[in-house]
PDB file of C-alpha atoms in Angstrom:
ATOM      1  CA  MET A   2     103.590  82.289  83.546  1.00  0.00           C
ATOM      2  CA  SER A   3     105.755  79.155  83.698  1.00  0.00           C
ATOM      3  CA  ALA A   4     105.493  77.977  87.325  1.00  0.00           C
ATOM      4  CA  SER A   5     102.129  76.813  88.625  1.00  0.00           C
ATOM      5  CA  ARG A   6     100.250  79.601  90.424  1.00  0.00           C
ATOM      6  CA  SER A   7      97.275  79.734  92.767  1.00  0.00           C
ATOM      7  CA  VAL A   8      94.865  82.590  93.396  1.00  0.00           C
ATOM      8  CA  ALA A   9      92.150  82.871  96.057  1.00  0.00           C
ATOM      9  CA  VAL A  10      89.074  84.962  95.244  1.00  0.00           C
ATOM     10  CA  LEU A  11      87.190  86.319  98.259  1.00  0.00           C
ATOM     11  CA  GLY A  12      83.707  87.759  97.843  1.00  0.00           C
ATOM     12  CA  PRO A  13      80.037  86.968  97.299  1.00  0.00           C
ATOM     13  CA  ILE A  14      78.498  85.196  94.342  1.00  0.00           C
ATOM     14  CA  PRO A  15      75.093  86.861  94.548  1.00  0.00           C
ATOM     15  CA  ARG A  16      71.956  85.905  92.721  1.00  0.00           C
ATOM     16  CA  ASP A  17      71.550  89.091  90.638  1.00  0.00           C
ATOM     17  CA  ARG A  18      68.485  90.482  88.926  1.00  0.00           C
ATOM     18  CA  ILE A  19      69.781  93.109  86.512  1.00  0.00           C
ATOM     19  CA  ILE A  20      67.642  95.705  84.729  1.00  0.00           C
ATOM     20  CA  THR A  21      69.757  97.528  82.153  1.00  0.00           C
ATOM     21  CA  HIS A  22      69.312 101.168  81.187  1.00  0.00           C
ATOM     22  CA  ARG A  23      67.677  99.889  78.003  1.00  0.00           C
ATOM     23  CA  GLY A  24      65.061  97.959  80.008  1.00  0.00           C
ATOM     24  CA  GLU A  25      66.559  94.514  79.385  1.00  0.00           C
ATOM     25  CA  VAL A  26      66.305  92.069  82.289  1.00  0.00           C
ATOM     26  CA  PHE A  27      68.941  89.456  83.188  1.00  0.00           C
ATOM     27  CA  GLU A  28      68.905  87.034  86.098  1.00  0.00           C
ATOM     28  CA  LYS A  29      72.221  85.379  86.896  1.00  0.00           C
ATOM     29  CA  TYR A  30      74.959  84.893  89.461  1.00  0.00           C
ATOM     30  CA  GLY A  31      77.644  87.564  89.613  1.00  0.00           C
ATOM     31  CA  CYS A  32      80.450  89.376  91.446  1.00  0.00           C
ATOM     32  CA  ALA A  33      83.231  86.904  92.373  1.00  0.00           C
ATOM     33  CA  LEU A  34      81.973  84.560  89.644  1.00  0.00           C
ATOM     34  CA  TYR A  35      83.179  87.092  87.048  1.00  0.00           C
ATOM     35  CA  THR A  36      86.559  87.359  88.781  1.00  0.00           C
ATOM     36  CA  VAL A  37      86.973  83.587  88.774  1.00  0.00           C
ATOM     37  CA  ALA A  38      85.911  83.250  85.127  1.00  0.00           C
ATOM     38  CA  ALA A  39      88.296  85.998  83.993  1.00  0.00           C
ATOM     39  CA  LEU A  40      91.194  84.490  85.942  1.00  0.00           C
ATOM     40  CA  SER A  41      90.421  81.057  84.533  1.00  0.00           C
ATOM     41  CA  ALA A  42      90.763  82.394  80.994  1.00  0.00           C
ATOM     42  CA  LEU A  43      94.180  83.894  81.796  1.00  0.00           C
ATOM     43  CA  LEU A  44      95.709  81.184  83.961  1.00  0.00           C
ATOM     44  CA  ASP A  45      97.020  77.799  82.827  1.00  0.00           C
ATOM     45  CA  ALA A  46      95.142  74.533  83.241  1.00  0.00           C
ATOM     46  CA  ASP A  47      97.474  73.403  86.048  1.00  0.00           C
ATOM     47  CA  ASP A  48      97.069  76.658  87.992  1.00  0.00           C
ATOM     48  CA  ARG A  49      94.446  76.791  90.736  1.00  0.00           C
ATOM     49  CA  ILE A  50      91.741  79.330  91.555  1.00  0.00           C
ATOM     50  CA  TYR A  51      90.018  79.079  94.933  1.00  0.00           C
ATOM     51  CA  PRO A  52      86.724  80.965  95.233  1.00  0.00           C
ATOM     52  CA  ILE A  53      85.951  81.553  98.919  1.00  0.00           C
ATOM     53  CA  VAL A  54      82.275  82.360  99.416  1.00  0.00           C
ATOM     54  CA  HIS A  55      79.227  81.588 101.548  1.00  0.00           C
ATOM     55  CA  VAL A  56      76.075  80.776  99.575  1.00  0.00           C
ATOM     56  CA  ARG A  57      72.489  79.711 100.171  1.00  0.00           C
ATOM     57  CA  ARG A  58      71.893  75.970 100.019  1.00  0.00           C
ATOM     58  CA  GLU A  59      69.507  76.431  97.105  1.00  0.00           C
ATOM     59  CA  ASP A  60      72.257  78.233  95.172  1.00  0.00           C
ATOM     60  CA  GLU A  61      75.130  75.891  96.009  1.00  0.00           C
ATOM     61  CA  GLU A  62      74.641  73.350  93.229  1.00  0.00           C
ATOM     62  CA  PRO A  63      73.877  75.899  90.461  1.00  0.00           C
ATOM     63  CA  ILE A  64      76.948  77.913  91.465  1.00  0.00           C
ATOM     64  CA  LYS A  65      79.173  74.842  91.638  1.00  0.00           C
ATOM     65  CA  GLU A  66      77.879  73.732  88.261  1.00  0.00           C
ATOM     66  CA  LEU A  67      78.841  77.089  86.754  1.00  0.00           C
ATOM     67  CA  LEU A  68      82.276  76.982  88.385  1.00  0.00           C
ATOM     68  CA  SER A  69      82.830  73.389  87.281  1.00  0.00           C
ATOM     69  CA  ALA A  70      82.998  74.622  83.691  1.00  0.00           C
ATOM     70  CA  PHE A  71      86.447  76.028  84.523  1.00  0.00           C
ATOM     71  CA  PRO A  72      89.000  73.206  84.849  1.00  0.00           C
ATOM     72  CA  ASN A  73      91.430  75.178  87.035  1.00  0.00           C
ATOM     73  CA  VAL A  74      88.875  76.075  89.751  1.00  0.00           C
ATOM     74  CA  ASP A  75      88.850  74.315  93.141  1.00  0.00           C
ATOM     75  CA  LEU A  76      85.409  74.286  94.836  1.00  0.00           C
ATOM     76  CA  THR A  77      86.590  73.638  98.417  1.00  0.00           C
ATOM     77  CA  GLY A  78      85.821  77.203  99.541  1.00  0.00           C
ATOM     78  CA  VAL A  79      82.228  77.328  98.246  1.00  0.00           C
ATOM     79  CA  ARG A  80      80.254  76.710 101.448  1.00  0.00           C
ATOM     80  CA  SER A  81      76.552  76.642 102.318  1.00  0.00           C
ATOM     81  CA  ALA A  82      76.616  75.454 105.945  1.00  0.00           C
ATOM     82  CA  SER A  83      75.035  78.681 107.223  1.00  0.00           C
ATOM     83  CA  ASP A  84      72.515  78.841 104.338  1.00  0.00           C
ATOM     84  CA  HIS A  85      73.267  82.565 103.967  1.00  0.00           C
ATOM     85  CA  GLY A  86      74.104  84.097 100.593  1.00  0.00           C
ATOM     86  CA  ALA A  87      73.740  87.371  98.709  1.00  0.00           C
ATOM     87  CA  VAL A  88      70.694  88.210  96.580  1.00  0.00           C
ATOM     88  CA  VAL A  89      70.770  91.609  94.827  1.00  0.00           C
ATOM     89  CA  GLU A  90      68.690  93.634  92.355  1.00  0.00           C
ATOM     90  CA  LEU A  91      70.668  96.039  90.152  1.00  0.00           C
ATOM     91  CA  ARG A  92      68.651  98.660  88.282  1.00  0.00           C
ATOM     92  CA  TYR A  93      70.769 100.755  85.897  1.00  0.00           C
ATOM     93  CA  VAL A  94      69.817 104.404  85.467  1.00  0.00           C
ATOM     94  CA  ASP A  95      72.417 104.800  82.723  1.00  0.00           C
ATOM     95  CA  GLN A  96      75.323 102.740  81.423  1.00  0.00           C
ATOM     96  CA  ASN A  97      77.457 103.227  84.557  1.00  0.00           C
ATOM     97  CA  THR A  98      75.016 104.258  87.330  1.00  0.00           C
ATOM     98  CA  ARG A  99      72.773 101.795  89.157  1.00  0.00           C
ATOM     99  CA  ILE A 100      70.433 101.517  92.140  1.00  0.00           C
ATOM    100  CA  GLU A 101      71.094  98.449  94.302  1.00  0.00           C
ATOM    101  CA  GLN A 102      68.690  96.577  96.586  1.00  0.00           C
ATOM    102  CA  GLN A 103      69.889  93.596  98.629  1.00  0.00           C
ATOM    103  CA  ILE A 104      67.512  90.971 100.036  1.00  0.00           C
ATOM    104  CA  GLY A 105      69.940  88.160 100.890  1.00  0.00           C
ATOM    105  CA  PHE A 106      73.118  88.470 102.942  1.00  0.00           C
ATOM    106  CA  MET A 107      76.262  86.368 102.884  1.00  0.00           C
ATOM    107  CA  ASP A 108      78.078  85.526 106.116  1.00  0.00           C
ATOM    108  CA  PRO A 109      81.421  87.368 106.465  1.00  0.00           C
ATOM    109  CA  ILE A 110      84.567  85.615 105.234  1.00  0.00           C
ATOM    110  CA  THR A 111      86.683  84.918 108.323  1.00  0.00           C
ATOM    111  CA  PRO A 112      90.328  83.913 108.838  1.00  0.00           C
ATOM    112  CA  ALA A 113      89.173  80.313 109.305  1.00  0.00           C
ATOM    113  CA  ASP A 114      87.606  80.393 105.840  1.00  0.00           C
ATOM    114  CA  VAL A 115      90.897  81.297 104.147  1.00  0.00           C
ATOM    115  CA  GLU A 116      93.178  79.014 106.162  1.00  0.00           C
ATOM    116  CA  PHE A 117      93.419  76.365 103.432  1.00  0.00           C
ATOM    117  CA  THR A 118      94.611  78.921 100.847  1.00  0.00           C
ATOM    118  CA  LEU A 119      97.415  80.658 102.747  1.00  0.00           C
ATOM    119  CA  HIS A 120      99.877  79.228 100.220  1.00  0.00           C
ATOM    120  CA  ALA A 121      98.209  81.242  97.410  1.00  0.00           C
ATOM    121  CA  ASP A 122     100.221  83.688  95.321  1.00  0.00           C
ATOM    122  CA  ALA A 123      97.415  86.250  95.407  1.00  0.00           C
ATOM    123  CA  PHE A 124      94.197  87.008  97.270  1.00  0.00           C
ATOM    124  CA  VAL A 125      91.718  88.930  95.123  1.00  0.00           C
ATOM    125  CA  CYS A 126      89.087  90.436  97.411  1.00  0.00           C
ATOM    126  CA  VAL A 127      85.954  91.666  95.637  1.00  0.00           C
ATOM    127  CA  PRO A 128      83.385  92.390  98.378  1.00  0.00           C
ATOM    128  CA  ILE A 129      80.272  94.372  97.484  1.00  0.00           C
ATOM    129  CA  THR A 130      79.429  95.360 101.079  1.00  0.00           C
ATOM    130  CA  ASP A 131      81.556  96.534 104.001  1.00  0.00           C
ATOM    131  CA  TYR A 132      81.101  93.459 106.237  1.00  0.00           C
ATOM    132  CA  GLU A 133      81.898  90.670 103.739  1.00  0.00           C
ATOM    133  CA  VAL A 134      85.722  90.753 103.745  1.00  0.00           C
ATOM    134  CA  GLY A 135      86.767  92.535 106.916  1.00  0.00           C
ATOM    135  CA  GLN A 136      89.960  94.160 108.083  1.00  0.00           C
ATOM    136  CA  ALA A 137      90.684  91.297 110.504  1.00  0.00           C
ATOM    137  CA  THR A 138      90.656  88.784 107.649  1.00  0.00           C
ATOM    138  CA  LEU A 139      93.053  90.871 105.562  1.00  0.00           C
ATOM    139  CA  ALA A 140      95.326  91.304 108.589  1.00  0.00           C
ATOM    140  CA  TYR A 141      95.351  87.542 109.134  1.00  0.00           C
ATOM    141  CA  ILE A 142      96.273  86.882 105.503  1.00  0.00           C
ATOM    142  CA  LYS A 143      98.999  89.529 105.636  1.00  0.00           C
ATOM    143  CA  GLU A 144     100.513  87.977 108.760  1.00  0.00           C
ATOM    144  CA  HIS A 145     100.360  84.341 107.650  1.00  0.00           C
ATOM    145  CA  SER A 146     100.852  84.469 103.871  1.00  0.00           C
ATOM    146  CA  ALA A 147     103.323  85.897 101.369  1.00  0.00           C
ATOM    147  CA  GLY A 148     100.575  86.269  98.760  1.00  0.00           C
ATOM    148  CA  THR A 149      99.701  89.616  97.173  1.00  0.00           C
ATOM    149  CA  ILE A 150      96.483  91.066  98.601  1.00  0.00           C
ATOM    150  CA  LEU A 151      94.256  92.998  96.205  1.00  0.00           C
ATOM    151  CA  LEU A 152      91.217  94.787  97.636  1.00  0.00           C
ATOM    152  CA  ASP A 153      88.388  96.257  95.598  1.00  0.00           C
ATOM    153  CA  ALA A 154      87.213  99.263  97.624  1.00  0.00           C
ATOM    154  CA  HIS A 155      83.622  98.697  96.505  1.00  0.00           C
ATOM    155  CA  GLY A 156      83.231  96.709  99.723  1.00  0.00           C
ATOM    156  CA  PRO A 157      84.379  99.132 102.435  1.00  0.00           C
ATOM    157  CA  THR A 158      82.681 102.089 100.685  1.00  0.00           C
ATOM    158  CA  SER A 159      79.266 100.382 100.484  1.00  0.00           C
ATOM    159  CA  THR A 160      76.816  99.537 103.244  1.00  0.00           C
ATOM    160  CA  LEU A 161      73.235  98.409 103.804  1.00  0.00           C
ATOM    161  CA  VAL A 162      70.449 100.407 105.437  1.00  0.00           C
ATOM    162  CA  ILE A 163      67.063  99.290 106.740  1.00  0.00           C
ATOM    163  CA  GLY A 164      65.052  97.784 103.905  1.00  0.00           C
ATOM    164  CA  GLY A 165      68.122  96.375 102.177  1.00  0.00           C
ATOM    165  CA  GLU A 166      69.003  99.476 100.183  1.00  0.00           C
ATOM    166  CA  ARG A 167      72.685  99.603  99.370  1.00  0.00           C
ATOM    167  CA  ARG A 168      74.309 103.003  99.848  1.00  0.00           C
ATOM    168  CA  ARG A 169      77.735 104.569  99.693  1.00  0.00           C
ATOM    169  CA  ARG A 170      79.541 105.141 102.983  1.00  0.00           C
ATOM    170  CA  LEU A 171      82.628 107.058 104.031  1.00  0.00           C
ATOM    171  CA  TRP A 172      85.597 104.777 104.519  1.00  0.00           C
ATOM    172  CA  VAL A 173      86.556 106.609 107.693  1.00  0.00           C
ATOM    173  CA  GLU A 174      88.613 103.690 109.089  1.00  0.00           C
ATOM    174  CA  ARG A 175      90.674 103.577 105.869  1.00  0.00           C
ATOM    175  CA  ASP A 176      94.099 104.077 107.432  1.00  0.00           C
ATOM    176  CA  SER A 177      93.749 101.029 109.684  1.00  0.00           C
ATOM    177  CA  TRP A 178      93.103  98.898 106.566  1.00  0.00           C
ATOM    178  CA  LEU A 179      95.886 100.194 104.339  1.00  0.00           C
ATOM    179  CA  PRO A 180      98.833  98.301 105.922  1.00  0.00           C
ATOM    180  CA  HIS A 181      97.075  95.030 105.056  1.00  0.00           C
ATOM    181  CA  ILE A 182      96.570  95.830 101.343  1.00  0.00           C
ATOM    182  CA  ASP A 183      99.115  95.484  98.533  1.00  0.00           C
ATOM    183  CA  LEU A 184      96.991  96.541  95.536  1.00  0.00           C
ATOM    184  CA  LEU A 185      94.077  98.926  96.125  1.00  0.00           C
ATOM    185  CA  LYS A 186      91.570  99.093  93.289  1.00  0.00           C
ATOM    186  CA  MET A 187      88.611 101.484  93.119  1.00  0.00           C
ATOM    187  CA  ASN A 188      86.580 103.775  90.883  1.00  0.00           C
ATOM    188  CA  LEU A 189      86.185 107.548  91.144  1.00  0.00           C
ATOM    189  CA  GLU A 190      83.083 107.360  93.351  1.00  0.00           C
ATOM    190  CA  GLU A 191      84.758 104.940  95.746  1.00  0.00           C
ATOM    191  CA  ALA A 192      87.812 107.185  95.881  1.00  0.00           C
ATOM    192  CA  GLY A 193      85.444 110.045  96.695  1.00  0.00           C
ATOM    193  CA  CYS A 194      84.204 108.038  99.689  1.00  0.00           C
ATOM    194  CA  SER A 195      87.797 107.443 100.798  1.00  0.00           C
ATOM    195  CA  TRP A 196      89.423 110.877 100.701  1.00  0.00           C
ATOM    196  CA  PHE A 197      88.649 113.613 103.224  1.00  0.00           C
ATOM    197  CA  PRO A 198      91.987 115.195 104.188  1.00  0.00           C
ATOM    198  CA  SER A 199      90.506 117.711 106.630  1.00  0.00           C
ATOM    199  CA  ARG A 200      87.706 117.899 109.168  1.00  0.00           C
ATOM    200  CA  ILE A 201      86.003 120.591 107.110  1.00  0.00           C
ATOM    201  CA  ALA A 202      86.122 118.346 104.044  1.00  0.00           C
ATOM    202  CA  LEU A 203      84.556 115.514 106.056  1.00  0.00           C
ATOM    203  CA  GLU A 204      81.754 117.698 107.435  1.00  0.00           C
ATOM    204  CA  HIS A 205      80.796 118.869 103.947  1.00  0.00           C
ATOM    205  CA  HIS A 206      81.550 115.624 102.136  1.00  0.00           C
ATOM    206  CA  ASP A 207      79.039 114.288  99.627  1.00  0.00           C
ATOM    207  CA  ALA A 208      79.460 110.516  99.997  1.00  0.00           C
ATOM    208  CA  GLY A 209      79.209 108.951  96.563  1.00  0.00           C
ATOM    209  CA  ALA A 210      80.365 111.999  94.617  1.00  0.00           C
ATOM    210  CA  PRO A 211      83.394 111.244  92.415  1.00  0.00           C
ATOM    211  CA  ILE A 212      86.739 112.435  93.646  1.00  0.00           C
ATOM    212  CA  ALA A 213      88.135 115.403  91.728  1.00  0.00           C
ATOM    213  CA  THR A 214      90.759 114.047  89.341  1.00  0.00           C
ATOM    214  CA  GLU A 215      93.251 116.670  90.502  1.00  0.00           C
ATOM    215  CA  ALA A 216      92.974 115.215  94.034  1.00  0.00           C
ATOM    216  CA  LEU A 217      93.839 111.668  92.908  1.00  0.00           C
ATOM    217  CA  PRO A 218      97.643 111.980  93.227  1.00  0.00           C
ATOM    218  CA  GLU A 219      97.425 113.292  96.790  1.00  0.00           C
ATOM    219  CA  PHE A 220      94.974 110.581  97.772  1.00  0.00           C
ATOM    220  CA  ALA A 221      97.045 107.844  96.121  1.00  0.00           C
ATOM    221  CA  GLU A 222     100.252 109.057  97.756  1.00  0.00           C
ATOM    222  CA  HIS A 223      98.545 108.976 101.149  1.00  0.00           C
ATOM    223  CA  CYS A 224      97.607 105.323 100.594  1.00  0.00           C
ATOM    224  CA  LEU A 225     101.094 104.453  99.366  1.00  0.00           C
ATOM    225  CA  ARG A 226     102.754 106.124 102.361  1.00  0.00           C
ATOM    226  CA  HIS A 227     100.519 104.054 104.646  1.00  0.00           C
ATOM    227  CA  GLY A 228     101.553 100.647 103.340  1.00  0.00           C
ATOM    228  CA  VAL A 229      99.862 100.036  99.976  1.00  0.00           C
ATOM    229  CA  THR A 230     102.176  99.000  97.125  1.00  0.00           C
ATOM    230  CA  ALA A 231     100.076 100.362  94.244  1.00  0.00           C
ATOM    231  CA  VAL A 232      96.770 102.163  93.738  1.00  0.00           C
ATOM    232  CA  CYS A 233      94.659 101.792  90.604  1.00  0.00           C
ATOM    233  CA  VAL A 234      91.616 104.011  89.989  1.00  0.00           C
ATOM    234  CA  THR A 235      89.319 103.255  87.066  1.00  0.00           C
ATOM    235  CA  LEU A 236      88.234 106.318  85.077  1.00  0.00           C
ATOM    236  CA  ASP A 237      85.243 104.953  83.124  1.00  0.00           C
ATOM    237  CA  GLU A 238      85.740 105.677  79.408  1.00  0.00           C
ATOM    238  CA  ARG A 239      89.221 107.121  80.014  1.00  0.00           C
ATOM    239  CA  GLY A 240      90.752 103.871  81.249  1.00  0.00           C
ATOM    240  CA  CYS A 241      92.481 103.956  84.618  1.00  0.00           C
ATOM    241  CA  ALA A 242      95.154 105.739  86.631  1.00  0.00           C
ATOM    242  CA  ALA A 243      97.965 103.763  88.264  1.00  0.00           C
ATOM    243  CA  TYR A 244     100.078 105.096  91.138  1.00  0.00           C
ATOM    244  CA  TRP A 245     103.161 103.746  92.884  1.00  0.00           C
ATOM    245  CA  LEU A 246     106.341 104.984  94.564  1.00  0.00           C
ATOM    246  CA  ASP A 247     109.388 104.918  92.303  1.00  0.00           C
ATOM    247  CA  GLU A 248     112.887 103.747  93.235  1.00  0.00           C
ATOM    248  CA  ASN A 249     113.575 107.130  94.842  1.00  0.00           C
ATOM    249  CA  GLY A 250     110.411 106.944  96.935  1.00  0.00           C
ATOM    250  CA  ASP A 251     108.634 109.601  94.867  1.00  0.00           C
ATOM    251  CA  LEU A 252     105.066 109.326  93.603  1.00  0.00           C
ATOM    252  CA  ALA A 253     104.773 107.936  90.078  1.00  0.00           C
ATOM    253  CA  GLU A 254     101.592 108.151  87.997  1.00  0.00           C
ATOM    254  CA  ARG A 255     100.491 106.690  84.680  1.00  0.00           C
ATOM    255  CA  ILE A 256      97.163 107.068  82.899  1.00  0.00           C
ATOM    256  CA  VAL A 257      96.432 103.788  81.108  1.00  0.00           C
ATOM    257  CA  PRO A 258      93.962 104.377  78.241  1.00  0.00           C
ATOM    258  CA  ARG A 259      90.926 102.142  77.923  1.00  0.00           C
ATOM    259  CA  ILE A 260      90.532  99.353  75.412  1.00  0.00           C
ATOM    260  CA  PRO A 261      87.713 100.415  73.064  1.00  0.00           C
ATOM    261  CA  ILE A 262      84.844  98.042  72.310  1.00  0.00           C
ATOM    262  CA  GLU A 263      82.267  98.468  69.576  1.00  0.00           C
ATOM    263  CA  HIS A 264      79.098  97.691  71.504  1.00  0.00           C
ATOM    264  CA  VAL A 265      78.566  97.686  75.269  1.00  0.00           C
ATOM    265  CA  VAL A 266      76.096  94.926  76.167  1.00  0.00           C
ATOM    266  CA  ASP A 267      76.324  94.689  79.969  1.00  0.00           C
ATOM    267  CA  THR A 268      78.750  96.452  82.312  1.00  0.00           C
ATOM    268  CA  THR A 269      77.803  94.324  85.337  1.00  0.00           C
ATOM    269  CA  GLY A 270      80.948  92.662  86.655  1.00  0.00           C
ATOM    270  CA  ALA A 271      83.350  94.909  84.750  1.00  0.00           C
ATOM    271  CA  GLY A 272      85.029  95.970  87.988  1.00  0.00           C
ATOM    272  CA  ASP A 273      85.247  92.371  89.230  1.00  0.00           C
ATOM    273  CA  SER A 274      86.803  91.372  85.896  1.00  0.00           C
ATOM    274  CA  PHE A 275      89.208  94.317  86.031  1.00  0.00           C
ATOM    275  CA  ALA A 276      90.363  93.078  89.450  1.00  0.00           C
ATOM    276  CA  ALA A 277      91.116  89.671  87.928  1.00  0.00           C
ATOM    277  CA  GLY A 278      93.233  91.180  85.165  1.00  0.00           C
ATOM    278  CA  LEU A 279      95.000  93.495  87.603  1.00  0.00           C
ATOM    279  CA  ALA A 280      95.955  90.608  89.874  1.00  0.00           C
ATOM    280  CA  PHE A 281      97.041  88.383  86.984  1.00  0.00           C
ATOM    281  CA  GLY A 282      99.132  91.113  85.400  1.00  0.00           C
ATOM    282  CA  TYR A 283     100.816  91.966  88.687  1.00  0.00           C
ATOM    283  CA  LEU A 284     101.735  88.331  89.268  1.00  0.00           C
ATOM    284  CA  GLN A 285     103.538  88.355  85.925  1.00  0.00           C
ATOM    285  CA  ASP A 286     106.274  90.845  86.836  1.00  0.00           C
ATOM    286  CA  ALA A 287     104.993  93.201  89.572  1.00  0.00           C
ATOM    287  CA  ASP A 288     104.590  95.999  86.997  1.00  0.00           C
ATOM    288  CA  ILE A 289     101.454  97.930  87.978  1.00  0.00           C
ATOM    289  CA  VAL A 290     101.124  99.600  84.560  1.00  0.00           C
ATOM    290  CA  ARG A 291     101.140  96.248  82.762  1.00  0.00           C
ATOM    291  CA  ALA A 292      98.769  94.964  85.423  1.00  0.00           C
ATOM    292  CA  ALA A 293      96.387  97.865  84.761  1.00  0.00           C
ATOM    293  CA  GLN A 294      96.482  97.075  81.041  1.00  0.00           C
ATOM    294  CA  TYR A 295      95.381  93.515  81.779  1.00  0.00           C
ATOM    295  CA  GLY A 296      92.711  94.969  84.044  1.00  0.00           C
ATOM    296  CA  ASN A 297      91.436  97.159  81.218  1.00  0.00           C
ATOM    297  CA  ALA A 298      91.351  94.148  78.893  1.00  0.00           C
ATOM    298  CA  MET A 299      89.303  91.935  81.188  1.00  0.00           C
ATOM    299  CA  GLY A 300      86.928  94.768  82.069  1.00  0.00           C
ATOM    300  CA  ALA A 301      86.390  95.522  78.388  1.00  0.00           C
ATOM    301  CA  GLN A 302      85.818  91.871  77.528  1.00  0.00           C
ATOM    302  CA  ARG A 303      83.184  91.593  80.274  1.00  0.00           C
ATOM    303  CA  CYS A 304      81.152  94.412  78.699  1.00  0.00           C
ATOM    304  CA  THR A 305      80.868  92.680  75.325  1.00  0.00           C
ATOM    305  CA  GLY A 306      78.218  90.178  76.455  1.00  0.00           C
ATOM    306  CA  SER A 307      76.076  88.933  79.306  1.00  0.00           C
ATOM    307  CA  THR A 308      77.516  85.420  79.714  1.00  0.00           C
ATOM    308  CA  LEU A 309      80.730  83.970  81.166  1.00  0.00           C
ATOM    309  CA  ASP A 310      82.200  82.984  77.800  1.00  0.00           C
ATOM    310  CA  VAL A 311      83.125  86.567  76.850  1.00  0.00           C
ATOM    311  CA  TYR A 312      86.668  86.272  78.188  1.00  0.00           C
ATOM    312  CA  LEU A 313      89.442  85.670  75.685  1.00  0.00           C
ATOM    313  CA  SER A 314      92.310  83.229  76.127  1.00  0.00           C
ATOM    314  CA  LEU A 315      95.659  84.593  77.257  1.00  0.00           C
ATOM    315  CA  PRO A 316      97.148  84.632  73.711  1.00  0.00           C
ATOM    316  CA  GLN A 317      94.051  86.443  72.417  1.00  0.00           C
ATOM    317  CA  THR A 318      94.156  88.904  75.318  1.00  0.00           C
ATOM    318  CA  ASN A 319      97.854  89.540  74.725  1.00  0.00           C
ATOM    319  CA  LYS A 320      97.072  90.322  71.085  1.00  0.00           C
ATOM    320  CA  GLN A 321      94.289  92.690  72.172  1.00  0.00           C
ATOM    321  CA  LEU A 322      96.747  94.433  74.481  1.00  0.00           C
ATOM    322  CA  ALA A 323      99.462  94.633  71.837  1.00  0.00           C
ATOM    323  CA  ASP A 324      96.987  96.085  69.328  1.00  0.00           C
ATOM    324  CA  THR A 325      95.907  98.724  71.860  1.00  0.00           C
ATOM    325  CA  TYR A 326      99.163  99.646  73.550  1.00  0.00           C
ATOM    326  CA  GLY A 327     101.671  98.880  70.830  1.00  0.00           C
ATOM    327  CA  THR A 328     104.057  96.703  72.813  1.00  0.00           C
ATOM    328  CA  ALA A 329     104.648  92.967  73.050  1.00  0.00           C
ATOM    329  CA  PHE A 330     102.783  91.005  75.708  1.00  0.00           C
ATOM    330  CA  GLU A 331     103.786  87.516  76.758  1.00  0.00           C
ATOM    331  CA  GLY A 332     102.230  85.126  79.251  1.00  0.00           C
TER     332      GLY A 332
END
């Protein structure tokens, strides 16, 4: 990546208490912090990453201290004026399934919050709840910026109920969002919350159940016909599926195998890290398959430890990709 680039990261940096399926307990900040850290490892020192987040006043200095470890991160968008930030407990039932309880709530990110980053080459949106990065904010970015907009569907498919329990929700307003999204990233459960092609399917829908893999192409094509440039669905141990429309306007699909790792330590933030790799890879040459490979790499690296120093440099990541996929990678 020769020319200087800038990337805005929109989403919470919650104070997380994580109980793994092995009973281990971690307390740390998460979500957009992982995205920023992964991007920092991939981008050059003269590139700029702009986290845009509302935090509690008591968390502002610890979060800024963590972010200050990355020389290409600008802290302008880390704000505590409202003294509202996310606090979440994540209790894993198994390696990939968790119960979430939220006791602190970030203010939504508004168009005014992103105004200073409209020059950015990409906007990586990693909300964990439906209200944090809203449709109006994406529409504003789309209208006023040429940057690529990536949305992690974890946000619009998750909501809060009384008591702070986080639950899946149907993304019933999906089609009004799609024209404002360039890259749509999600997992199988989130896709299951987003696809109900008939009234009967909606009436009998089990929100949170994974989408049937045979339904993925139809769902992806629907999104692509409604304005999205590419759809990427993570498939757990199988890697991910990438979808786009080819030069003839026909649906194209590629399954991108995972990058194996010897020992999974902590999967928290794997999706946020995948989003970072996906955005970085797409900025390279707008190739969604290559982008998905970078996404797989950053997601895999995140799982190898519980700290922010798990991410490899770009040359090391390119070697990891070449070893896995058998082609040359340059950055």
